[in-house]
XYZ file of C-alpha atoms in Angstrom:
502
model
C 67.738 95.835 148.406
C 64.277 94.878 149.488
C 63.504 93.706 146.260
C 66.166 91.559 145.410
C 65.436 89.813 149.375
C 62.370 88.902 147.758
C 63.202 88.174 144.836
C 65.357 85.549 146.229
C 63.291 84.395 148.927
C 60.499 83.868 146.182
C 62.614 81.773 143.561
C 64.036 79.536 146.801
C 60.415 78.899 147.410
C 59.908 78.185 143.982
C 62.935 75.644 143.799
C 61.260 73.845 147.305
C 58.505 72.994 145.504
C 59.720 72.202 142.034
C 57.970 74.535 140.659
C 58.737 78.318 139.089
C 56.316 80.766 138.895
C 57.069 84.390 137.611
C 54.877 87.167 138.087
C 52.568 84.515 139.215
C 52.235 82.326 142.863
C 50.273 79.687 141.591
C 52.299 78.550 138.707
C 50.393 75.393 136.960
C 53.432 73.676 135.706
C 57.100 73.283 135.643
C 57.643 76.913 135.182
C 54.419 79.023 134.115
C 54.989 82.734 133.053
C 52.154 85.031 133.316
C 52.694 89.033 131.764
C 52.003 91.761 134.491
C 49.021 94.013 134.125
C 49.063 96.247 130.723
C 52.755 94.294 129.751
C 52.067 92.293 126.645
C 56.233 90.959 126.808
C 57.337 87.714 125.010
C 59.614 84.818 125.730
C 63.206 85.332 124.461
C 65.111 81.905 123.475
C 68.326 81.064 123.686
C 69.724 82.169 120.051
C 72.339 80.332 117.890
C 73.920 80.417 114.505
C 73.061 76.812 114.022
C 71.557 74.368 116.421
C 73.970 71.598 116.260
C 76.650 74.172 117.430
C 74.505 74.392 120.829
C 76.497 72.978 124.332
C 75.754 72.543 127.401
C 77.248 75.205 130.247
C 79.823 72.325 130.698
C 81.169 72.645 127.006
C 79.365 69.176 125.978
C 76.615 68.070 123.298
C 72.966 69.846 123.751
C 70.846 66.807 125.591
C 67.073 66.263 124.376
C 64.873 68.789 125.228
C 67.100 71.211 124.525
C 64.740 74.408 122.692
C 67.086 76.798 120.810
C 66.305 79.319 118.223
C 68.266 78.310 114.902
C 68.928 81.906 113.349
C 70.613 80.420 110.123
C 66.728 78.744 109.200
C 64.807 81.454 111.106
C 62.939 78.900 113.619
C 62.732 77.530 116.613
C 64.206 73.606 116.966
C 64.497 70.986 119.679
C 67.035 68.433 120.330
C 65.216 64.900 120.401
C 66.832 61.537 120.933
C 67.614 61.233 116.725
C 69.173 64.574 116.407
C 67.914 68.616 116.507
C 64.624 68.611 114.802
C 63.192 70.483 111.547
C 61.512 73.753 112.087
C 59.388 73.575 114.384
C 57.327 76.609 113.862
C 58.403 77.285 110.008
C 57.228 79.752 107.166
C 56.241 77.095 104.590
C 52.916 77.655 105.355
C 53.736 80.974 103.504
C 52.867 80.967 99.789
C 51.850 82.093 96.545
C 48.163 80.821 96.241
C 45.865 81.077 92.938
C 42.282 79.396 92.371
C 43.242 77.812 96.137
C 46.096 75.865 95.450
C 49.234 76.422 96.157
C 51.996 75.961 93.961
C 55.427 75.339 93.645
C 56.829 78.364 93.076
C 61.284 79.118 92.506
C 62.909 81.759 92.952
C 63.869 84.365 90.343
C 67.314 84.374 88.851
C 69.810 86.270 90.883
C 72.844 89.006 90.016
C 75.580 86.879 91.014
C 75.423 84.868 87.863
C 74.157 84.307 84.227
C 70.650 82.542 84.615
C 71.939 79.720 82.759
C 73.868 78.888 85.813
C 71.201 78.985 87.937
C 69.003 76.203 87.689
C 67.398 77.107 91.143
C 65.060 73.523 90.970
C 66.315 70.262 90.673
C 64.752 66.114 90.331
C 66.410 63.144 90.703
C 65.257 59.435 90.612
C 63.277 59.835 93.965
C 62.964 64.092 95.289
C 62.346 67.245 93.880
C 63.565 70.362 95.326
C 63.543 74.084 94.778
C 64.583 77.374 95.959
C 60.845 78.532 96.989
C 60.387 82.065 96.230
C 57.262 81.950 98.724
C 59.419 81.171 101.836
C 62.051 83.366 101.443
C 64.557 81.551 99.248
C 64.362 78.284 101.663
C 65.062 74.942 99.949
C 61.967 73.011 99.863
C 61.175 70.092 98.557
C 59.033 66.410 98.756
C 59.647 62.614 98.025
C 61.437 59.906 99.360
C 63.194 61.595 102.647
C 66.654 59.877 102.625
C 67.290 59.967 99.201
C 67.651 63.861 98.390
C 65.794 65.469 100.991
C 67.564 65.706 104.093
C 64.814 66.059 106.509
C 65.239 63.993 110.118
C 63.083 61.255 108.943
C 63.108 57.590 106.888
C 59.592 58.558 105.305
C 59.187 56.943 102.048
C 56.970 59.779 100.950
C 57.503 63.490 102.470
C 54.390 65.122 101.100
C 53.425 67.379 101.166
C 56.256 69.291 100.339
C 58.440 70.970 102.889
C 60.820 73.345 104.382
C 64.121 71.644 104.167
C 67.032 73.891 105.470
C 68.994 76.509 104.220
C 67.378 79.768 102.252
C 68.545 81.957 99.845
C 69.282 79.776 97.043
C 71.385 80.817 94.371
C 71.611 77.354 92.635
C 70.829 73.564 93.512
C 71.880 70.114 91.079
C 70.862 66.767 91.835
C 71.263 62.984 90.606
C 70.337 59.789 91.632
C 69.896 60.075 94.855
C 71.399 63.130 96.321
C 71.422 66.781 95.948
C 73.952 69.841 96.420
C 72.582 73.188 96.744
C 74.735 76.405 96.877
C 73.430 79.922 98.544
C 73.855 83.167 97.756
C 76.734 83.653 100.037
C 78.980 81.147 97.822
C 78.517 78.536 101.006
C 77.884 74.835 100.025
C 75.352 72.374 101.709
C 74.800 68.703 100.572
C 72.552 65.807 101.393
C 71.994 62.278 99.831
C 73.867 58.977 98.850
C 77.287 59.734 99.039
C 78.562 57.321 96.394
C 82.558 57.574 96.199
C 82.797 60.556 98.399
C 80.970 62.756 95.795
C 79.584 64.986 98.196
C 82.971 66.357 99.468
C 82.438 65.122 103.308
C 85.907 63.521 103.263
C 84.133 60.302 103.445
C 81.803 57.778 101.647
C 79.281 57.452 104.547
C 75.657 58.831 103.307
C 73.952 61.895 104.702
C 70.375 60.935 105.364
C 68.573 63.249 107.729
C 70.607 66.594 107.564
C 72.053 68.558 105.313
C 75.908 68.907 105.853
C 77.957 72.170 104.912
C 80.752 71.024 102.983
C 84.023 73.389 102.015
C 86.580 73.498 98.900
C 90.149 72.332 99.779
C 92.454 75.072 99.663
C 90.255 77.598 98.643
C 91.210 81.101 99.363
C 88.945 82.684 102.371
C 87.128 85.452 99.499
C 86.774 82.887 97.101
C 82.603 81.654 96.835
C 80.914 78.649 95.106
C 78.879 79.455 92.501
C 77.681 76.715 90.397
C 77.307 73.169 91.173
C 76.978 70.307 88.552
C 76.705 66.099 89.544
C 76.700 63.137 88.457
C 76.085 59.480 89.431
C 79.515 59.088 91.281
C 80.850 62.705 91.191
C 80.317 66.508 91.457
C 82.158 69.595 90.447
C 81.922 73.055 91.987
C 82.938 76.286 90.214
C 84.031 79.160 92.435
C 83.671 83.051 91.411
C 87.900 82.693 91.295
C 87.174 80.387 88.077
C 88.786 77.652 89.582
C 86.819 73.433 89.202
C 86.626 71.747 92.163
C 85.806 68.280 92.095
C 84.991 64.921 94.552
C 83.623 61.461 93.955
C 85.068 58.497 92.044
C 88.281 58.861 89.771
C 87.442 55.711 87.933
C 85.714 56.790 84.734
C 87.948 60.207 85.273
C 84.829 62.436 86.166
C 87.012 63.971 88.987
C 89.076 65.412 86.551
C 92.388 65.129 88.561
C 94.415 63.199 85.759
C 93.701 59.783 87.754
C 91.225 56.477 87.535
C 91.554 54.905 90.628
C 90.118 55.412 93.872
C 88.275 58.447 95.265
C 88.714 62.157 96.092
C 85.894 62.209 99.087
C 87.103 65.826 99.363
C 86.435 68.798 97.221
C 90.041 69.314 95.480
C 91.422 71.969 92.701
C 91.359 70.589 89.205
C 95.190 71.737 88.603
C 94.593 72.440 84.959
C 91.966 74.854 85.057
C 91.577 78.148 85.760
C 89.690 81.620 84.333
C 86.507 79.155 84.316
C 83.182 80.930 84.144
C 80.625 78.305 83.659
C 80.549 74.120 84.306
C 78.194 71.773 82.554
C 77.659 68.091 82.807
C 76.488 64.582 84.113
C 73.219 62.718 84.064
C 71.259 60.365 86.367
C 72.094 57.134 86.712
C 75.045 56.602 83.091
C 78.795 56.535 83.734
C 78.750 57.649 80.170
C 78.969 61.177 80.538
C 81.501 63.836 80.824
C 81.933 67.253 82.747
C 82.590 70.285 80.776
C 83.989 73.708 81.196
C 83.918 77.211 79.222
C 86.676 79.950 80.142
C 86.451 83.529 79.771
C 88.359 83.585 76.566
C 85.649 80.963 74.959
C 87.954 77.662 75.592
C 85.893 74.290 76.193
C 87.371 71.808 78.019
C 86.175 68.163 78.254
C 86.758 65.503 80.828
C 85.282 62.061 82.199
C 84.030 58.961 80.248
C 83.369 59.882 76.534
C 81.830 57.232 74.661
C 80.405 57.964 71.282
C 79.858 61.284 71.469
C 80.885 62.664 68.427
C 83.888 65.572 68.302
C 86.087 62.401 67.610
C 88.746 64.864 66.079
C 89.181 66.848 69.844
C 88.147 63.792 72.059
C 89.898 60.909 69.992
C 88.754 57.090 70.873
C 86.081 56.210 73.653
C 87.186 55.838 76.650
C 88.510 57.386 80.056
C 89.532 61.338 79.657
C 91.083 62.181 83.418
C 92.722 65.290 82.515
C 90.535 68.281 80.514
C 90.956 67.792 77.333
C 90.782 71.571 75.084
C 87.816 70.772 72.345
C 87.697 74.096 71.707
C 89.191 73.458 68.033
C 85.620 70.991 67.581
C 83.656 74.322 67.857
C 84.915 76.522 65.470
C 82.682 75.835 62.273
C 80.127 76.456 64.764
C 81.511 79.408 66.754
C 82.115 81.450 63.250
C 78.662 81.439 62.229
C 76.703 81.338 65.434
C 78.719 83.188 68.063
C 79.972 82.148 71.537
C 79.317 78.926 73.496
C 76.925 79.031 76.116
C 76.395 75.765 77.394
C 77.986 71.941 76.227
C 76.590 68.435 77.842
C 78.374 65.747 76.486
C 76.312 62.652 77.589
C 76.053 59.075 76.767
C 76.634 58.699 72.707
C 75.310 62.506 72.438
C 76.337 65.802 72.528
C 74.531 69.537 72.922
C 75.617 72.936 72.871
C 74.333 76.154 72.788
C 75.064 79.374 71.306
C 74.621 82.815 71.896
C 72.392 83.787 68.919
C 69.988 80.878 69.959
C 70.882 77.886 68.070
C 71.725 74.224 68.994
C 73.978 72.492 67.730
C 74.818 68.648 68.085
C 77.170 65.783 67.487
C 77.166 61.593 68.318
C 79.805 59.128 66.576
C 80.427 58.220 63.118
C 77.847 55.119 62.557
C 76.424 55.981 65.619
C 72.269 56.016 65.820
C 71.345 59.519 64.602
C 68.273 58.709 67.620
C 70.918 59.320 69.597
C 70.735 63.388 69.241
C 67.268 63.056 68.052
C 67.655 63.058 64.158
C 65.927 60.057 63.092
C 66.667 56.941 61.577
C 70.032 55.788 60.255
C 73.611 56.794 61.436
C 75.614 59.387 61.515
C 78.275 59.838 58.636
C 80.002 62.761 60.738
C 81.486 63.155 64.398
C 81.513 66.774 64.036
C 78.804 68.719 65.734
C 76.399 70.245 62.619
C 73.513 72.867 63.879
C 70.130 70.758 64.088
C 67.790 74.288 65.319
C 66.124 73.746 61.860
C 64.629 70.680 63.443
C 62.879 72.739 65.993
C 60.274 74.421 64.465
C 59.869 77.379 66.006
C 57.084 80.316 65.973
C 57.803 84.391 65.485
C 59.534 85.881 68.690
C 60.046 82.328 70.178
C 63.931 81.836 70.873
C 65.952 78.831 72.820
C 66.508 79.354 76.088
C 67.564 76.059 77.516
C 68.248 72.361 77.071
C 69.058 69.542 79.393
C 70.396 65.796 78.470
C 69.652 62.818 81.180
C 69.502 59.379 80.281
C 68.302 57.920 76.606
C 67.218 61.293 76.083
C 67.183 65.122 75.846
C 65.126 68.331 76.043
C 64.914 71.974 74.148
C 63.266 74.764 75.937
C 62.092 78.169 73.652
C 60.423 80.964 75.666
C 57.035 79.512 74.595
C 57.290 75.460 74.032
C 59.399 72.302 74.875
C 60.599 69.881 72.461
C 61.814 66.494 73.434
C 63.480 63.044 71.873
C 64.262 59.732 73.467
C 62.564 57.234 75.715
C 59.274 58.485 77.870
C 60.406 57.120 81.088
C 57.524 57.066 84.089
C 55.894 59.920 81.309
C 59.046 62.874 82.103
C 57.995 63.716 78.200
C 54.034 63.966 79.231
C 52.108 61.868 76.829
C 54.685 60.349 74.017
C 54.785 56.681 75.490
C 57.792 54.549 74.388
C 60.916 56.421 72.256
C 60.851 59.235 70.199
C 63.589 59.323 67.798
C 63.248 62.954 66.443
C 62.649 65.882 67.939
C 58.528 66.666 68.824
C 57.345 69.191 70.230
C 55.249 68.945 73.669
C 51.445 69.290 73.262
C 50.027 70.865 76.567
C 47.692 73.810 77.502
C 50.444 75.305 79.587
C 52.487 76.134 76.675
C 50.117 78.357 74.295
C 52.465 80.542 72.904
C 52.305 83.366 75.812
C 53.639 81.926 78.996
C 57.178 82.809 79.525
C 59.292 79.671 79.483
C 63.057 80.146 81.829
C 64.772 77.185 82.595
C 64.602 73.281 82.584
C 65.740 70.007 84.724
C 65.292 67.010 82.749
C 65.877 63.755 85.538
C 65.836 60.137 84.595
C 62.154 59.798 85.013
C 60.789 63.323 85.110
C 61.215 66.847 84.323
C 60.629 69.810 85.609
C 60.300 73.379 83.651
C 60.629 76.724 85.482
C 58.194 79.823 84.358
C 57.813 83.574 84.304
C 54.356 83.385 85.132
C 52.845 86.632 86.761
C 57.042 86.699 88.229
C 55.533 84.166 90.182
C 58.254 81.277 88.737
C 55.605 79.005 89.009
C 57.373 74.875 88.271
C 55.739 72.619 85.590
C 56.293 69.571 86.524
C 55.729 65.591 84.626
C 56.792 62.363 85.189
C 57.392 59.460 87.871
C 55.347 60.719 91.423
C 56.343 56.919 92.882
C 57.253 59.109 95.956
C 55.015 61.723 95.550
C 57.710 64.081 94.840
C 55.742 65.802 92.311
C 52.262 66.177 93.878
C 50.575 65.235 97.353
C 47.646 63.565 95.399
C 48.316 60.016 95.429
C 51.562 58.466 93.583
C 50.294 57.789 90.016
C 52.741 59.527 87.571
C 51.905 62.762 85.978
C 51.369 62.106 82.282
C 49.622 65.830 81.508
C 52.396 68.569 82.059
C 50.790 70.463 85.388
C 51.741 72.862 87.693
C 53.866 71.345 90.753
C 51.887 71.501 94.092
C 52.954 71.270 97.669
């Protein structure tokens, strides 16, 4: 009883004079707390799921000043007079160093999906990002702050690279100027221009200094995202149900909703799908693309706008294609000899796909430039896809692992080398210069036949490859660093493939 007379007559002293001191009767500020003899006791915060959930006692919005400890990004963060603040004591100072730099480094590919699906680094015209294996799956990433990022700030160059928000990435896809990242538990964050609603926000208004958690219309409460593809004015979202989910602009059909006008700003069920298990599609800045889909059973389905392309017998005359169309009947010559369909891009006047023993196969338009899928001179006599892996010359034990289409052009990945064809925007192909119209392969050090080549981005000006190296995942990166998305060290682009540093 004593004790607690004290107690109270001490902190009503302390209150008199503004000033709270514990354990201490000098305190040198607004409150000043000194440990007790042999006590070596820390300060506990205030913890919450996620700062911008944090009120007042009265129920209302945190003020400024407010100090919280975020436990969904594992740091401490302050409200200021712009909004809660990034990390303010943060573990991307944690990383994989080697001859004292420190590069980028992505995570490894997880059990919840085929690799293929997750592509866990992503560029667009003006950011990079990337699930960083050396800070505990957080998304981190550099370049021009409100166009991909989502870091509280209008910087025109964030750079070095850094923490951005959620960890635990299972995948991440990006274009123009935005990017949508999905974790491991299935839950969906997104950040960017929001061009026709493509983000899902159930608006059109842009997303510039956060990222925003976005959920799937109707979705059943066990059913999980799982792989994200977008485009210039839309995005689809596959969920471990194998249901599409789509939101963005219905114009050119790209929602896939059987409709080309107006938007869905909200992520909605495409009606006509179902038993999905992996989504492909879209490129940088061209309308001219199309989303695909592959079932269980080893149906395709196409949808957006298809122009030149090839598959003319499945996808009939250019044009809008709102509804999935069933190509599956355009794969069959290919299917018999080369086994099932891994992964289709239809883009603008090309398509790829992949099979499961390793080949590539391709298709563009009757009369259409055979430059188109990287074949040379001349045009095509056939809109049939015909399997062009002779045209990659490959070495003993190499084997294709991945490919990528963006705009004017296209990229091959074996385990050991990169092959490219199409224009050498801002240098994405390294050291070409102007437009390749066949298929060459990439001459760099990095690639000598022993480092483990995984997966590849291709953006409209740059391109980043993913590695094995050490199972450090180590990022190769080339291409436009306007922004210094690719390297802190000045903004000249990178024209010599090189490893991506923060």
């Amino acid at each position: 009883m004593k004790k607690n007379v004290f107690l109270f007559m001490f902190l009503l002293s302390c209150i008199y004079n503004a000033q709270v001191g514990i354990y201490t009767h000098d305190p040198q500020g607004v409150m000043d707390i000194k440990n007790q003899t042999g006590k070596k006791n820390g300060l506990v915060l205030p913890i919450v799921d996620d700062a911008n959930n944090t009120l007042t006692p009265s129920g209302n919005t945190a003020v400024e000043g407010t100090l919280v400890y975020d436990q969904g990004s594992q740091c401490i963060r302050v409200k200021t007079g712009t909004g809660w603040s990034n990390c303010l004591i943060d573990q991307s100072s944690v990383s994989i160093t080697a001859l004292g730099s420190v590069y980028w480094v992505a995570n490894s590919f997880s059990n919840l999906t085929e690799p293929l699906m997750q592509k866990k680094f992503s560029v667009n015209m003006y950011t990079a990002v990337f699930g960083n294996a050396a800070d505990n799956g957080y998304i981190t990433g550099s370049g021009y702050a409100t166009n991909g990022l989502g870091l509280p700030t209008t910087a025109t160059s964030v750079s070095p690279a850094k923490r951005l928000y959620k960890g635990n990435v299972l995948t991440v896809s990006g274009s123009q100027s935005s990017h949508v990242m999905i974790n491991t538990d299935g839950k969906i964050f997104v950040t960017g221009s929001n061009t026709s609603g493509k983000l899902g926000t159930g608006n059109t208004s842009n997303i510039n200094t956060s990222w925003k958690e976005v959920t799937l219309t109707g979705a059943a409460t066990d059913e999980k995202a799982i792989q994200v593809q977008t485009s210039p004015n839309a995005t689809i979202i596959l969920t471990n149900k194998g249901y599409v989910y789509s939101a963005g602009s219905n114009t050119n059909g790209q929602t896939g909703l059987g409709i080309t006008t107006g938007n869905t700003p909200t992520f909605t069920k495409i009606p006509t799908l179902s038993n999905v298990k992996s989504i492909w599609g879209g490129e940088d800045l061209s309308g001219s693309s199309m989303f695909t889909a592959i079932t269980n059973d080893h149906k395709i389905y196409a949808w957006g706008y298809y122009l030149g392309a090839g598959m003319s017998s499945s996808l009939g005359n250019n044009g809008n294609k709102p509804t999935p169309i069933d190509i599956t009947a355009s794969f069959a010559s290919a299917t018999a000899s080369s086994g099932v369909i891994k992964k289709v891009m239809i883009g603008h006047n090309g398509t790829l796909a992949m099979f499961s023993n390793g080949s590539i196969w391709a298709s563009q338009s009757v009369n259409a430039p055979k430059s188109n899928i990287g074949l040379g001179t001349g045009t095509a006599s056939t809109s049939e896809l015909q399997d062009i892996t002779s045209y990659i010359t490959m070495d003993a034990g190499e084997k294709i692992v991945d490919f990528d289409l963006s705009d004017n052009g296209g990229v091959i990945i074996t385990n050991h080398n990169v092959w490219i064809f199409g224009t050498d925007l801002s240098n994405r192909f390294s050291q070409i210069g102007g437009t390749s119209n066949i298929w060459i392969k990439v001459q760099s050090q990095l690639y000598d036949g022993v480092l483990q080549l995984t997966s590849v981005d291709l953006g409209y000006n740059a391109m980043l490859v993913g590695t094995d190296l050490e199972n450090s995942n180590r990022i190769i990166v080339s291409g436009s660093n306007s922004y210094r998305q690719l390297s802190p060290s000045g903004n000249t682009n990178i024209s010599t493939p090189t490893y991506g540093l923060y």
